[in-house]
Amino acid sequence: MKLFGTDGIRGKAGDFLTVEKTMKVAMAAGIYLKPQAVTNRILVGKDTRRSGYMIENALVSGLTAIGFDIVEVGPMPTPAIAFITENMRCDAGIMISASHNSFEDNGIKFFDGRGDKFSKEVEQQIEDIFFNDTLLREAQVTGKKIGKAKRIDDVIGRYIVQLKNSFPVEMTLQGLRIVLDTANGAAYKVGPTVFEELGAEVIVINNKPNGFNINEGCGALYTKDLQNAVIKYRADLGIALDGDADRVVIIDEKGEIVDGDQLLGSLGVYMHERKVLKGDGIVTTVMSNKGLDDYLKSNGLKLYRSDVGDKNVLEIMKQKKISFGGEQSGHIILHDFAKTGDGLIAALAVLALLIDKKKKASEVLRPFELYPQKLVNINVKEKKALDKIDGLSEKIEELEKDGIRQLIRYSGTENKLRILLEAKENKLIEKKMEDIINFFKKALND
């Protein structure tokens, strides 16, 4: 059994992610962290899922059993947990969230004392400890060595200050009308507060979490209500967050979605113009459109690609000493202000761009044409190694000969095969997609 996926541990609460398993994960993480602990404190936050109570208590039990003191901060965005962990000098931070998934799922994301997500190597070490029952039993402490837990409710102010620091001090949002969809998730308090404090008129939707409505027909994955609200209220911009607010989708004043790659290109070139972009380009993933490549090149910038996941984007950013990157799905990292994708900081960067250019969102956030691209997900019973599938290498070679960029990979969190095809002609993509889907259906069912 494997615990960690693309972004921490994630699965159905009470089924894959049980109380027993959560306690063992907490103890395993505590055993890994103990030799390097400085303050002996670990921060724990969560989104608004009902199962967060169960998982939070299990984590606290496991960590205090190893001797750590726990600081619980309640519902807060994932990027806030990364920031506050470092700001409060904790040895580690934990976010309880399944991000954009529905309420039935939940997850655990780990951050080190610098606010960076645990590396794959660290996750593997924790996973090895998890399966060592003897080590788990012997590491538990007794008497005065058992840890304690306390809840604090005022850390939201620290994060709001950090958000406002990311926005140019000479600018104000005065005169702008924004519609904000908080997905009934972790940013339902902090999101409206920061935009209002900077002067915007804010209309908030989906900000009444009840434990079960997180991401339900709203937020970054379901933007129809937000698009309609932007038109209804004649707003300058629509901002959709996901359940833990590490992702953002932008809606222009016409009620239309701004493509994630176009958003990355707009912000990257704008930062380059302002001379605040560190490095010689930006970092995105293998999913990003070739149109973004061409646009950056025309502005003297390079495009570096990583594997899917904002953790992988950040790794390349560090290697190349680049301060900006993200995923087309809406995880956008401004590394001068955040260690992970941060939907609120990204939205503030978009607003700064609109104010500086004195133009509407529809005029500045689509600076280049996208290559036609199609993504299809196929449900699979088991994830058969792609290099073991007979005839696949020939199929890929055939696609590349036809000038089609392809990306075929399994989901890190679900039993799905993801197929992405991209080319200059849409008809060619449709024809080849049908062919490759039929190939996989036969190959994976044989």
PDB file of N, CA, C and O in Angstrom, residues 177-179 223-239 250-258 354 359-366:
ATOM      1  N   ARG A 177     -14.678  46.570  -8.586  1.00  0.00           N
ATOM      2  CA  ARG A 177     -15.703  45.656  -8.061  1.00  0.00           C
ATOM      3  C   ARG A 177     -15.295  44.233  -8.400  1.00  0.00           C
ATOM      4  O   ARG A 177     -15.045  43.901  -9.565  1.00  0.00           O
ATOM      5  N   ILE A 178     -15.228  43.401  -7.373  1.00  0.00           N
ATOM      6  CA  ILE A 178     -14.760  42.018  -7.518  1.00  0.00           C
ATOM      7  C   ILE A 178     -15.846  41.070  -7.024  1.00  0.00           C
ATOM      8  O   ILE A 178     -16.472  41.313  -5.992  1.00  0.00           O
ATOM      9  N   VAL A 179     -16.040  39.974  -7.765  1.00  0.00           N
ATOM     10  CA  VAL A 179     -16.867  38.888  -7.246  1.00  0.00           C
ATOM     11  C   VAL A 179     -15.920  37.754  -6.857  1.00  0.00           C
ATOM     12  O   VAL A 179     -15.099  37.312  -7.661  1.00  0.00           O
ATOM     13  N   THR A 223     -17.324  27.134 -12.321  1.00  0.00           N
ATOM     14  CA  THR A 223     -17.321  28.602 -12.307  1.00  0.00           C
ATOM     15  C   THR A 223     -18.595  29.244 -12.880  1.00  0.00           C
ATOM     16  O   THR A 223     -18.658  30.464 -12.990  1.00  0.00           O
ATOM     17  N   LYS A 224     -19.598  28.436 -13.220  1.00  0.00           N
ATOM     18  CA  LYS A 224     -20.782  28.994 -13.883  1.00  0.00           C
ATOM     19  C   LYS A 224     -21.459  30.075 -13.045  1.00  0.00           C
ATOM     20  O   LYS A 224     -21.804  31.150 -13.544  1.00  0.00           O
ATOM     21  N   ASP A 225     -21.650  29.802 -11.732  1.00  0.00           N
ATOM     22  CA  ASP A 225     -22.294  30.798 -10.861  1.00  0.00           C
ATOM     23  C   ASP A 225     -21.475  32.082 -10.789  1.00  0.00           C
ATOM     24  O   ASP A 225     -22.029  33.186 -10.796  1.00  0.00           O
ATOM     25  N   LEU A 226     -20.175  31.946 -10.726  1.00  0.00           N
ATOM     26  CA  LEU A 226     -19.301  33.118 -10.672  1.00  0.00           C
ATOM     27  C   LEU A 226     -19.372  33.905 -11.974  1.00  0.00           C
ATOM     28  O   LEU A 226     -19.439  35.145 -11.957  1.00  0.00           O
ATOM     29  N   GLN A 227     -19.346  33.206 -13.099  1.00  0.00           N
ATOM     30  CA  GLN A 227     -19.424  33.887 -14.402  1.00  0.00           C
ATOM     31  C   GLN A 227     -20.722  34.693 -14.504  1.00  0.00           C
ATOM     32  O   GLN A 227     -20.714  35.833 -14.970  1.00  0.00           O
ATOM     33  N   ASN A 228     -21.830  34.087 -14.068  1.00  0.00           N
ATOM     34  CA  ASN A 228     -23.118  34.793 -14.099  1.00  0.00           C
ATOM     35  C   ASN A 228     -23.121  35.985 -13.151  1.00  0.00           C
ATOM     36  O   ASN A 228     -23.669  37.044 -13.475  1.00  0.00           O
ATOM     37  N   ALA A 229     -22.483  35.823 -11.989  1.00  0.00           N
ATOM     38  CA  ALA A 229     -22.447  36.908 -11.003  1.00  0.00           C
ATOM     39  C   ALA A 229     -21.622  38.093 -11.506  1.00  0.00           C
ATOM     40  O   ALA A 229     -21.965  39.253 -11.241  1.00  0.00           O
ATOM     41  N   VAL A 230     -20.536  37.811 -12.217  1.00  0.00           N
ATOM     42  CA  VAL A 230     -19.705  38.897 -12.775  1.00  0.00           C
ATOM     43  C   VAL A 230     -20.533  39.752 -13.731  1.00  0.00           C
ATOM     44  O   VAL A 230     -20.474  40.993 -13.703  1.00  0.00           O
ATOM     45  N   ILE A 231     -21.327  39.085 -14.575  1.00  0.00           N
ATOM     46  CA  ILE A 231     -22.193  39.815 -15.512  1.00  0.00           C
ATOM     47  C   ILE A 231     -23.281  40.572 -14.743  1.00  0.00           C
ATOM     48  O   ILE A 231     -23.529  41.756 -14.993  1.00  0.00           O
ATOM     49  N   LYS A 232     -23.923  39.879 -13.816  1.00  0.00           N
ATOM     50  CA  LYS A 232     -25.033  40.475 -13.055  1.00  0.00           C
ATOM     51  C   LYS A 232     -24.618  41.735 -12.312  1.00  0.00           C
ATOM     52  O   LYS A 232     -25.338  42.745 -12.315  1.00  0.00           O
ATOM     53  N   TYR A 233     -23.454  41.701 -11.688  1.00  0.00           N
ATOM     54  CA  TYR A 233     -23.015  42.831 -10.854  1.00  0.00           C
ATOM     55  C   TYR A 233     -22.080  43.790 -11.604  1.00  0.00           C
ATOM     56  O   TYR A 233     -21.535  44.710 -11.002  1.00  0.00           O
ATOM     57  N   ARG A 234     -21.890  43.544 -12.887  1.00  0.00           N
ATOM     58  CA  ARG A 234     -21.008  44.384 -13.720  1.00  0.00           C
ATOM     59  C   ARG A 234     -19.627  44.527 -13.062  1.00  0.00           C
ATOM     60  O   ARG A 234     -19.085  45.628 -12.940  1.00  0.00           O
ATOM     61  N   ALA A 235     -19.082  43.406 -12.649  1.00  0.00           N
ATOM     62  CA  ALA A 235     -17.807  43.410 -11.928  1.00  0.00           C
ATOM     63  C   ALA A 235     -16.624  43.559 -12.878  1.00  0.00           C
ATOM     64  O   ALA A 235     -16.709  43.231 -14.072  1.00  0.00           O
ATOM     65  N   ASP A 236     -15.516  44.028 -12.337  1.00  0.00           N
ATOM     66  CA  ASP A 236     -14.280  44.151 -13.110  1.00  0.00           C
ATOM     67  C   ASP A 236     -13.553  42.810 -13.215  1.00  0.00           C
ATOM     68  O   ASP A 236     -12.789  42.599 -14.157  1.00  0.00           O
ATOM     69  N   LEU A 237     -13.792  41.937 -12.244  1.00  0.00           N
ATOM     70  CA  LEU A 237     -13.080  40.663 -12.224  1.00  0.00           C
ATOM     71  C   LEU A 237     -13.828  39.655 -11.350  1.00  0.00           C
ATOM     72  O   LEU A 237     -14.449  40.019 -10.354  1.00  0.00           O
ATOM     73  N   GLY A 238     -13.738  38.391 -11.739  1.00  0.00           N
ATOM     74  CA  GLY A 238     -14.240  37.303 -10.920  1.00  0.00           C
ATOM     75  C   GLY A 238     -13.069  36.438 -10.479  1.00  0.00           C
ATOM     76  O   GLY A 238     -12.170  36.154 -11.271  1.00  0.00           O
ATOM     77  N   ILE A 239     -13.068  36.041  -9.216  1.00  0.00           N
ATOM     78  CA  ILE A 239     -11.974  35.244  -8.657  1.00  0.00           C
ATOM     79  C   ILE A 239     -12.566  33.988  -8.029  1.00  0.00           C
ATOM     80  O   ILE A 239     -13.380  34.069  -7.102  1.00  0.00           O
ATOM     81  N   ILE A 250      -9.515  32.818 -12.931  1.00  0.00           N
ATOM     82  CA  ILE A 250      -9.908  34.215 -13.132  1.00  0.00           C
ATOM     83  C   ILE A 250     -10.989  34.307 -14.209  1.00  0.00           C
ATOM     84  O   ILE A 250     -10.893  33.681 -15.264  1.00  0.00           O
ATOM     85  N   ILE A 251     -12.008  35.120 -13.932  1.00  0.00           N
ATOM     86  CA  ILE A 251     -13.093  35.396 -14.874  1.00  0.00           C
ATOM     87  C   ILE A 251     -12.998  36.869 -15.273  1.00  0.00           C
ATOM     88  O   ILE A 251     -12.897  37.742 -14.397  1.00  0.00           O
ATOM     89  N   ASP A 252     -12.979  37.151 -16.576  1.00  0.00           N
ATOM     90  CA  ASP A 252     -12.876  38.555 -17.005  1.00  0.00           C
ATOM     91  C   ASP A 252     -14.225  39.261 -16.880  1.00  0.00           C
ATOM     92  O   ASP A 252     -15.228  38.658 -16.492  1.00  0.00           O
ATOM     93  N   GLU A 253     -14.235  40.561 -17.199  1.00  0.00           N
ATOM     94  CA  GLU A 253     -15.435  41.371 -16.992  1.00  0.00           C
ATOM     95  C   GLU A 253     -16.585  40.970 -17.913  1.00  0.00           C
ATOM     96  O   GLU A 253     -17.741  41.352 -17.689  1.00  0.00           O
ATOM     97  N   LYS A 254     -16.291  40.163 -18.932  1.00  0.00           N
ATOM     98  CA  LYS A 254     -17.337  39.655 -19.830  1.00  0.00           C
ATOM     99  C   LYS A 254     -17.922  38.333 -19.342  1.00  0.00           C
ATOM    100  O   LYS A 254     -18.784  37.753 -20.001  1.00  0.00           O
ATOM    101  N   GLY A 255     -17.414  37.848 -18.218  1.00  0.00           N
ATOM    102  CA  GLY A 255     -17.902  36.594 -17.674  1.00  0.00           C
ATOM    103  C   GLY A 255     -17.251  35.371 -18.292  1.00  0.00           C
ATOM    104  O   GLY A 255     -17.769  34.255 -18.163  1.00  0.00           O
ATOM    105  N   GLU A 256     -16.100  35.560 -18.927  1.00  0.00           N
ATOM    106  CA  GLU A 256     -15.418  34.448 -19.593  1.00  0.00           C
ATOM    107  C   GLU A 256     -14.173  34.021 -18.810  1.00  0.00           C
ATOM    108  O   GLU A 256     -13.461  34.856 -18.242  1.00  0.00           O
ATOM    109  N   ILE A 257     -13.913  32.711 -18.811  1.00  0.00           N
ATOM    110  CA  ILE A 257     -12.759  32.160 -18.094  1.00  0.00           C
ATOM    111  C   ILE A 257     -11.464  32.548 -18.802  1.00  0.00           C
ATOM    112  O   ILE A 257     -11.370  32.463 -20.034  1.00  0.00           O
ATOM    113  N   VAL A 258     -10.474  32.962 -18.037  1.00  0.00           N
ATOM    114  CA  VAL A 258      -9.136  33.220 -18.578  1.00  0.00           C
ATOM    115  C   VAL A 258      -8.335  31.924 -18.477  1.00  0.00           C
ATOM    116  O   VAL A 258      -8.207  31.343 -17.400  1.00  0.00           O
ATOM    117  N   LEU A 354      -3.930  44.783 -13.929  1.00  0.00           N
ATOM    118  CA  LEU A 354      -5.037  45.541 -14.511  1.00  0.00           C
ATOM    119  C   LEU A 354      -4.938  47.028 -14.169  1.00  0.00           C
ATOM    120  O   LEU A 354      -5.169  47.891 -15.018  1.00  0.00           O
ATOM    121  N   LYS A 359      -6.357  48.854 -18.170  1.00  0.00           N
ATOM    122  CA  LYS A 359      -7.187  48.175 -19.170  1.00  0.00           C
ATOM    123  C   LYS A 359      -8.036  47.105 -18.504  1.00  0.00           C
ATOM    124  O   LYS A 359      -7.796  46.697 -17.369  1.00  0.00           O
ATOM    125  N   LYS A 360      -9.041  46.637 -19.242  1.00  0.00           N
ATOM    126  CA  LYS A 360      -9.919  45.605 -18.731  1.00  0.00           C
ATOM    127  C   LYS A 360      -9.254  44.233 -18.831  1.00  0.00           C
ATOM    128  O   LYS A 360      -8.341  44.013 -19.629  1.00  0.00           O
ATOM    129  N   ALA A 361      -9.747  43.313 -18.012  1.00  0.00           N
ATOM    130  CA  ALA A 361      -9.166  41.971 -17.965  1.00  0.00           C
ATOM    131  C   ALA A 361      -9.177  41.295 -19.326  1.00  0.00           C
ATOM    132  O   ALA A 361      -8.203  40.643 -19.727  1.00  0.00           O
ATOM    133  N   SER A 362     -10.269  41.444 -20.075  1.00  0.00           N
ATOM    134  CA  SER A 362     -10.371  40.795 -21.388  1.00  0.00           C
ATOM    135  C   SER A 362      -9.347  41.330 -22.380  1.00  0.00           C
ATOM    136  O   SER A 362      -9.008  40.656 -23.358  1.00  0.00           O
ATOM    137  N   GLU A 363      -8.822  42.531 -22.119  1.00  0.00           N
ATOM    138  CA  GLU A 363      -7.877  43.166 -23.042  1.00  0.00           C
ATOM    139  C   GLU A 363      -6.430  42.777 -22.760  1.00  0.00           C
ATOM    140  O   GLU A 363      -5.597  42.829 -23.671  1.00  0.00           O
ATOM    141  N   VAL A 364      -6.119  42.393 -21.529  1.00  0.00           N
ATOM    142  CA  VAL A 364      -4.705  42.164 -21.182  1.00  0.00           C
ATOM    143  C   VAL A 364      -4.372  40.741 -20.753  1.00  0.00           C
ATOM    144  O   VAL A 364      -3.198  40.391 -20.662  1.00  0.00           O
ATOM    145  N   LEU A 365      -5.387  39.918 -20.490  1.00  0.00           N
ATOM    146  CA  LEU A 365      -5.099  38.589 -19.955  1.00  0.00           C
ATOM    147  C   LEU A 365      -5.134  37.476 -21.012  1.00  0.00           C
ATOM    148  O   LEU A 365      -5.035  36.297 -20.666  1.00  0.00           O
ATOM    149  N   ARG A 366      -5.255  37.859 -22.286  1.00  0.00           N
ATOM    150  CA  ARG A 366      -5.173  36.864 -23.368  1.00  0.00           C
ATOM    151  C   ARG A 366      -4.195  37.361 -24.440  1.00  0.00           C
ATOM    152  O   ARG A 366      -4.589  37.660 -25.560  1.00  0.00           O
TER     153      ARG A 366
END
